[in-house]
Amino acid sequence: MSRSTIAGLVRKFTATSLSSNLTKEVAPLSCMLMTSNNFSTTSNLKKCSGRYGQKLVKLWEQPKYTTKALKVWRTGGRLPHELADGSIVPGRVWCSRHGGGKDREWWWVDHNRLSHEDVLNKVHYQEKIVKIIEDDNRSGLIALVTGPIKQRWILATVDMKVGGLITNTAKAIPGATYNSGDACPIKLLPTQTVICALEFFPGKGAQIARSAGNSATIQRHVDDRTIVKMPSGRDINVDGNCVAVVGRVSKVEHNTIGWKNPFYRRILGLRPKKGIKVRRDARYAARALPPHPCVIIGDKMKLQKQTRLED
């Protein structure tokens, strides 16, 4: 047998063995549940934080929850910075288009209608709506409610009225009907129920569908998990113990309100743009994209790419 024939057989055997090793199916790897620090809320309660949108609320000076209005400080687009002596001063610029604007008051909205301990203990209580007002720092309305635990601000839904009662329950009551504004774990709600203020993780607090007119829809229940369609149209798979509010966030007509005039942006604390506006071409045209796959909250899947070597 000649040397060229032997070399050809060796190359063919090597390519075949590599192809068989690379095309083997590998089971996807799942990791532990994500910690609650992977998602940030609108207003962090750390000492060095307090940023809310483009404004600053000094929550380190108010450690306990309060229903009183807190002062909103103008930052000029700068983040708070803590010095070595513990004092907090304006830091680096994080957004150059923020600055000025009208005076605002900040209301501490409680996004935990039911804590994780309340869900495990299957608590049940009602709260009375005292008043509903507009908030300068968010698009939807907020409601002041009072109950057996405390008085607090919550997000208002479309059908909420002053003097009405809302229910916070974790009990599975046969034949029970849930009205707009009621809060409960999503595993207790039937399919096609419109919800808002949904949690990603049990006890984390509402993170999905909190702006004006937003809502999500329960698609189906799979064991102890629930498939929910987000406002973006994407499906997510969350724990059935996550708490949500029945109904749609108030002020549905918010998206029809225009900017009125150029000075209205300055009232809101937005500086004008800089530079020349570039005309868009065909690259930015609308495209029909395939739907995104369902995301399982709490698991990470390692994508495996199969390659194949041929002669």
Short mmCIF file of C-alpha atoms in Angstrom, two decimals:
data_model
loop_
_atom_site.label_atom_id
_atom_site.label_comp_id
_atom_site.label_asym_id
_atom_site.label_seq_id
_atom_site.Cartn_x
_atom_site.Cartn_y
_atom_site.Cartn_z
CA MET A 1 0.00 0.00 0.00
CA SER A 2 1.42 3.36 -1.03
CA ARG A 3 2.04 6.29 1.29
CA SER A 4 -0.64 8.43 -0.37
CA THR A 5 -3.29 5.73 0.16
CA ILE A 6 -2.35 5.36 3.86
CA ALA A 7 -2.48 9.16 4.35
CA GLY A 8 -5.94 9.31 2.74
CA LEU A 9 -7.29 6.57 5.05
CA VAL A 10 -5.88 8.35 8.11
CA ARG A 11 -7.53 11.67 7.11
CA LYS A 12 -10.88 9.95 6.48
CA PHE A 13 -10.78 8.09 9.82
CA THR A 14 -9.88 11.28 11.71
CA ALA A 15 -12.68 13.30 10.10
CA THR A 16 -15.23 10.53 10.78
CA SER A 17 -14.30 10.25 14.48
CA LEU A 18 -14.41 14.02 14.97
CA SER A 19 -17.79 14.24 13.26
CA SER A 20 -19.27 11.52 15.48
CA ASN A 21 -17.98 13.22 18.64
CA LEU A 22 -19.24 16.67 17.70
CA THR A 23 -22.72 15.59 16.61
CA LYS A 24 -23.58 13.84 19.89
CA GLU A 25 -26.56 15.39 21.66
CA VAL A 26 -25.68 17.11 24.89
CA ALA A 27 -28.34 17.61 27.57
CA PRO A 28 -29.02 21.29 28.34
CA LEU A 29 -27.61 22.55 31.59
CA SER A 30 -29.89 24.24 34.11
CA CYS A 31 -28.59 26.47 36.83
CA MET A 32 -29.88 27.63 40.18
CA LEU A 33 -32.62 30.22 40.57
CA MET A 34 -31.54 33.76 39.93
CA THR A 35 -31.17 35.93 42.98
CA SER A 36 -33.41 38.89 43.60
CA ASN A 37 -30.53 41.29 42.88
CA ASN A 38 -30.57 40.52 39.17
CA PHE A 39 -33.46 42.93 38.64
CA SER A 40 -33.57 46.52 39.87
CA THR A 41 -36.73 48.27 40.95
CA THR A 42 -37.61 51.84 40.07
CA SER A 43 -36.24 53.14 43.36
CA ASN A 44 -33.54 51.22 45.17
CA LEU A 45 -33.53 51.45 48.95
CA LYS A 46 -29.76 51.36 49.41
CA LYS A 47 -28.13 54.24 51.26
CA CYS A 48 -26.27 55.47 48.21
CA SER A 49 -29.29 55.31 45.92
CA GLY A 50 -32.68 56.89 45.59
CA ARG A 51 -32.68 57.59 41.87
CA TYR A 52 -36.18 57.74 40.40
CA GLY A 53 -36.26 58.36 36.68
CA GLN A 54 -34.28 61.55 36.01
CA LYS A 55 -34.88 62.87 39.54
CA LEU A 56 -33.52 62.03 42.98
CA VAL A 57 -35.40 61.08 46.16
CA LYS A 58 -33.30 60.96 49.33
CA LEU A 59 -34.64 57.69 50.68
CA TRP A 60 -31.63 57.28 52.98
CA GLU A 61 -33.14 60.10 55.06
CA GLN A 62 -36.49 58.26 55.26
CA PRO A 63 -35.73 54.61 56.16
CA LYS A 64 -39.33 53.76 57.18
CA TYR A 65 -42.29 53.63 54.84
CA THR A 66 -44.47 56.75 54.78
CA THR A 67 -47.53 57.92 52.85
CA LYS A 68 -46.42 61.55 52.96
CA ALA A 69 -45.04 63.22 49.86
CA LEU A 70 -41.24 63.32 49.69
CA LYS A 71 -39.24 66.05 48.01
CA VAL A 72 -37.78 65.40 44.58
CA TRP A 73 -34.34 66.91 43.99
CA ARG A 74 -33.09 68.02 40.59
CA THR A 75 -29.83 66.30 39.71
CA GLY A 76 -28.96 67.84 36.35
CA GLY A 77 -28.45 64.31 35.03
CA ARG A 78 -25.90 63.37 37.71
CA LEU A 79 -25.85 60.28 39.92
CA PRO A 80 -25.46 60.61 43.71
CA HIS A 81 -21.93 59.95 44.94
CA GLU A 82 -20.96 59.06 48.51
CA LEU A 83 -17.76 60.57 49.89
CA ALA A 84 -15.42 59.02 52.45
CA ASP A 85 -17.01 60.98 55.30
CA GLY A 86 -20.46 59.61 54.44
CA SER A 87 -21.85 62.76 52.80
CA ILE A 88 -23.60 62.39 49.44
CA VAL A 89 -22.90 64.88 46.65
CA PRO A 90 -23.71 65.00 42.89
CA GLY A 91 -21.46 62.60 41.00
CA ARG A 92 -20.77 61.87 37.36
CA VAL A 93 -23.18 62.73 34.55
CA TRP A 94 -25.27 59.70 33.59
CA CYS A 95 -27.67 61.47 31.23
CA SER A 96 -26.89 64.83 29.62
CA ARG A 97 -30.51 65.43 28.53
CA HIS A 98 -31.93 65.61 32.05
CA GLY A 99 -32.14 68.91 33.85
CA GLY A 100 -34.52 71.58 35.11
CA GLY A 101 -38.26 70.97 35.12
CA LYS A 102 -41.11 71.77 37.47
CA ASP A 103 -41.20 70.99 41.17
CA ARG A 104 -42.37 67.46 41.90
CA GLU A 105 -43.53 65.40 44.85
CA TRP A 106 -42.71 61.71 45.14
CA TRP A 107 -45.19 59.20 46.58
CA TRP A 108 -43.83 55.92 47.91
CA VAL A 109 -45.81 53.26 46.03
CA ASP A 110 -45.85 49.79 47.58
CA HIS A 111 -45.39 47.19 44.83
CA ASN A 112 -45.69 44.23 47.23
CA ARG A 113 -49.43 43.74 47.51
CA LEU A 114 -48.78 40.34 49.11
CA SER A 115 -45.43 39.22 50.48
CA HIS A 116 -44.10 35.71 49.93
CA GLU A 117 -44.84 34.88 53.58
CA ASP A 118 -48.45 36.01 53.07
CA VAL A 119 -48.78 33.68 50.10
CA LEU A 120 -47.38 30.72 52.03
CA ASN A 121 -49.62 31.48 55.03
CA LYS A 122 -52.68 31.97 52.76
CA VAL A 123 -53.72 35.30 54.24
CA HIS A 124 -56.95 37.05 53.27
CA TYR A 125 -57.89 40.66 53.97
CA GLN A 126 -59.53 43.68 52.36
CA GLU A 127 -58.50 47.31 51.95
CA LYS A 128 -60.58 50.44 51.37
CA ILE A 129 -59.71 52.99 48.68
CA VAL A 130 -59.40 56.43 50.31
CA LYS A 131 -58.43 58.54 47.28
CA ILE A 132 -56.97 58.33 43.77
CA ILE A 133 -54.52 60.97 42.49
CA GLU A 134 -52.06 61.62 39.68
CA ASP A 135 -48.35 61.09 40.23
CA ASP A 136 -45.83 63.36 38.49
CA ASN A 137 -43.25 60.58 38.48
CA ARG A 138 -45.27 57.87 36.70
CA SER A 139 -47.75 57.66 33.86
CA GLY A 140 -50.60 55.89 35.69
CA LEU A 141 -52.70 56.94 38.67
CA ILE A 142 -52.04 55.84 42.25
CA ALA A 143 -54.51 55.05 45.02
CA LEU A 144 -54.25 55.49 48.77
CA VAL A 145 -55.70 52.44 50.54
CA THR A 146 -56.12 51.62 54.21
CA GLY A 147 -56.47 48.18 55.75
CA PRO A 148 -55.72 46.06 58.82
CA ILE A 149 -51.96 46.10 58.23
CA LYS A 150 -51.09 49.68 57.22
CA GLN A 151 -52.00 52.62 55.03
CA ARG A 152 -50.12 52.64 51.73
CA TRP A 153 -50.04 53.83 48.13
CA ILE A 154 -50.65 51.29 45.35
CA LEU A 155 -51.07 51.36 41.58
CA ALA A 156 -54.64 52.17 40.55
CA THR A 157 -56.45 50.06 37.98
CA VAL A 158 -59.06 51.20 35.47
CA ASP A 159 -62.19 50.31 37.46
CA MET A 160 -61.02 51.48 40.89
CA LYS A 161 -63.31 53.99 42.61
CA VAL A 162 -62.99 55.97 45.83
CA GLY A 163 -64.76 54.19 48.67
CA GLY A 164 -64.54 50.77 47.05
CA LEU A 165 -63.00 47.65 48.54
CA ILE A 166 -60.16 45.58 47.11
CA THR A 167 -59.17 42.10 48.22
CA ASN A 168 -55.71 40.68 48.86
CA THR A 169 -55.98 36.93 49.14
CA ALA A 170 -53.84 33.81 48.82
CA LYS A 171 -56.65 31.34 49.58
CA ALA A 172 -58.10 29.11 46.88
CA ILE A 173 -61.86 29.71 47.27
CA PRO A 174 -64.01 27.53 44.96
CA GLY A 175 -66.25 29.61 42.71
CA ALA A 176 -64.66 32.90 43.76
CA THR A 177 -64.68 35.84 41.33
CA TYR A 178 -61.93 38.44 41.30
CA ASN A 179 -62.68 42.10 40.58
CA SER A 180 -60.42 44.77 39.17
CA GLY A 181 -57.82 45.76 41.76
CA ASP A 182 -57.76 42.45 43.64
CA ALA A 183 -54.34 40.88 44.23
CA CYS A 184 -53.65 37.15 44.44
CA PRO A 185 -51.15 34.52 43.21
CA ILE A 186 -51.55 33.91 39.49
CA LYS A 187 -52.04 30.17 40.02
CA LEU A 188 -55.51 30.97 41.42
CA LEU A 189 -56.63 32.95 38.37
CA PRO A 190 -58.31 31.31 35.34
CA THR A 191 -56.80 31.50 31.88
CA GLN A 192 -57.30 34.59 29.71
CA THR A 193 -57.47 36.77 32.82
CA VAL A 194 -56.13 40.29 32.27
CA ILE A 195 -53.60 41.21 34.97
CA CYS A 196 -51.07 43.92 35.76
CA ALA A 197 -48.30 44.58 38.31
CA LEU A 198 -46.85 41.08 37.93
CA GLU A 199 -43.83 39.72 39.81
CA PHE A 200 -40.88 37.93 38.22
CA PHE A 201 -40.09 36.05 41.43
CA PRO A 202 -42.31 35.37 44.47
CA GLY A 203 -41.90 38.19 46.98
CA LYS A 204 -39.81 40.36 44.62
CA GLY A 205 -42.50 42.97 44.00
CA ALA A 206 -44.30 44.01 40.84
CA GLN A 207 -42.08 44.56 37.81
CA ILE A 208 -44.22 43.84 34.73
CA ALA A 209 -47.14 45.94 33.38
CA ARG A 210 -46.90 48.92 35.74
CA SER A 211 -47.18 51.88 33.35
CA ALA A 212 -50.42 53.52 32.23
CA GLY A 213 -52.78 51.28 30.26
CA ASN A 214 -50.49 48.25 30.39
CA SER A 215 -51.67 44.71 31.06
CA ALA A 216 -50.64 41.08 30.67
CA THR A 217 -52.71 37.96 29.98
CA ILE A 218 -52.59 34.51 31.58
CA GLN A 219 -52.24 31.92 28.82
CA ARG A 220 -52.20 28.56 30.63
CA HIS A 221 -51.07 26.73 33.76
CA VAL A 222 -48.45 23.96 33.64
CA ASP A 223 -48.04 22.17 36.99
CA ASP A 224 -46.83 24.84 39.44
CA ARG A 225 -45.81 27.25 36.66
CA THR A 226 -47.87 29.73 34.65
CA ILE A 227 -47.42 31.02 31.11
CA VAL A 228 -48.11 34.77 30.88
CA LYS A 229 -48.14 36.96 27.78
CA MET A 230 -46.37 40.23 28.53
CA PRO A 231 -47.39 43.62 27.08
CA SER A 232 -44.67 43.18 24.44
CA GLY A 233 -46.37 39.99 23.21
CA ARG A 234 -43.68 37.67 24.50
CA ASP A 235 -44.55 34.67 26.66
CA ILE A 236 -42.82 34.11 30.00
CA ASN A 237 -42.96 31.10 32.29
CA VAL A 238 -43.12 32.20 35.94
CA ASP A 239 -43.78 30.61 39.29
CA GLY A 240 -47.46 30.18 40.17
CA ASN A 241 -46.88 31.87 43.54
CA CYS A 242 -46.04 35.20 41.89
CA VAL A 243 -48.60 37.82 42.85
CA ALA A 244 -50.45 39.93 40.27
CA VAL A 245 -53.27 42.46 40.29
CA VAL A 246 -56.43 41.76 38.34
CA GLY A 247 -57.29 44.37 35.71
CA ARG A 248 -55.49 46.99 33.67
CA VAL A 249 -53.42 49.93 34.88
CA SER A 250 -55.36 53.21 34.94
CA LYS A 251 -55.10 56.15 32.53
CA VAL A 252 -55.42 54.16 29.31
CA GLU A 253 -55.52 57.37 27.23
CA HIS A 254 -51.95 58.25 28.24
CA ASN A 255 -50.48 57.19 24.87
CA THR A 256 -52.74 59.67 23.04
CA ILE A 257 -51.37 62.70 24.93
CA GLY A 258 -48.85 64.59 22.79
CA TRP A 259 -45.95 66.86 23.66
CA LYS A 260 -48.18 69.97 23.08
CA ASN A 261 -45.30 72.39 22.43
CA PRO A 262 -41.48 72.37 22.58
CA PHE A 263 -41.44 74.06 25.98
CA TYR A 264 -43.51 71.22 27.45
CA ARG A 265 -40.42 69.00 27.37
CA ARG A 266 -38.53 71.53 29.48
CA ILE A 267 -41.35 71.47 32.02
CA LEU A 268 -40.86 67.71 32.29
CA GLY A 269 -37.12 68.17 32.81
CA LEU A 270 -35.91 67.16 29.34
CA ARG A 271 -33.23 69.19 27.60
CA PRO A 272 -33.34 69.57 23.81
CA LYS A 273 -31.48 67.19 21.54
CA LYS A 274 -28.08 68.01 20.07
CA GLY A 275 -26.76 67.38 16.58
CA ILE A 276 -28.32 66.96 13.15
CA LYS A 277 -31.20 64.55 12.71
CA VAL A 278 -30.17 61.77 10.32
CA ARG A 279 -32.81 60.65 7.83
CA ARG A 280 -33.63 56.97 8.14
CA ASP A 281 -33.27 54.66 5.17
CA ALA A 282 -34.58 51.19 4.35
CA ARG A 283 -32.53 49.60 7.14
CA TYR A 284 -35.07 50.84 9.68
CA ALA A 285 -38.15 49.63 7.81
CA ALA A 286 -40.60 47.39 9.64
CA ARG A 287 -39.90 43.68 9.32
CA ALA A 288 -42.04 40.68 10.15
CA LEU A 289 -39.95 38.88 12.76
CA PRO A 290 -40.69 35.38 14.11
CA PRO A 291 -42.12 35.20 17.65
CA HIS A 292 -39.62 34.93 20.47
CA PRO A 293 -39.41 31.63 22.36
CA CYS A 294 -40.99 31.37 25.78
CA VAL A 295 -38.62 32.46 28.56
CA ILE A 296 -38.53 30.35 31.73
CA ILE A 297 -37.90 32.73 34.63
CA GLY A 298 -35.47 31.15 37.06
CA ASP A 299 -33.62 28.83 34.65
CA LYS A 300 -30.78 29.49 32.25
CA MET A 301 -30.29 27.18 29.28
CA LYS A 302 -26.86 26.78 27.75
CA LEU A 303 -27.14 26.89 23.98
CA GLN A 304 -25.41 24.01 22.23
CA LYS A 305 -24.27 24.51 18.64
CA GLN A 306 -23.82 21.37 16.60
CA THR A 307 -21.11 21.33 13.99
CA ARG A 308 -20.38 18.68 11.46
CA LEU A 309 -17.22 17.86 9.60
CA GLU A 310 -17.48 16.24 6.23
CA ASP A 311 -14.90 14.85 3.90
#
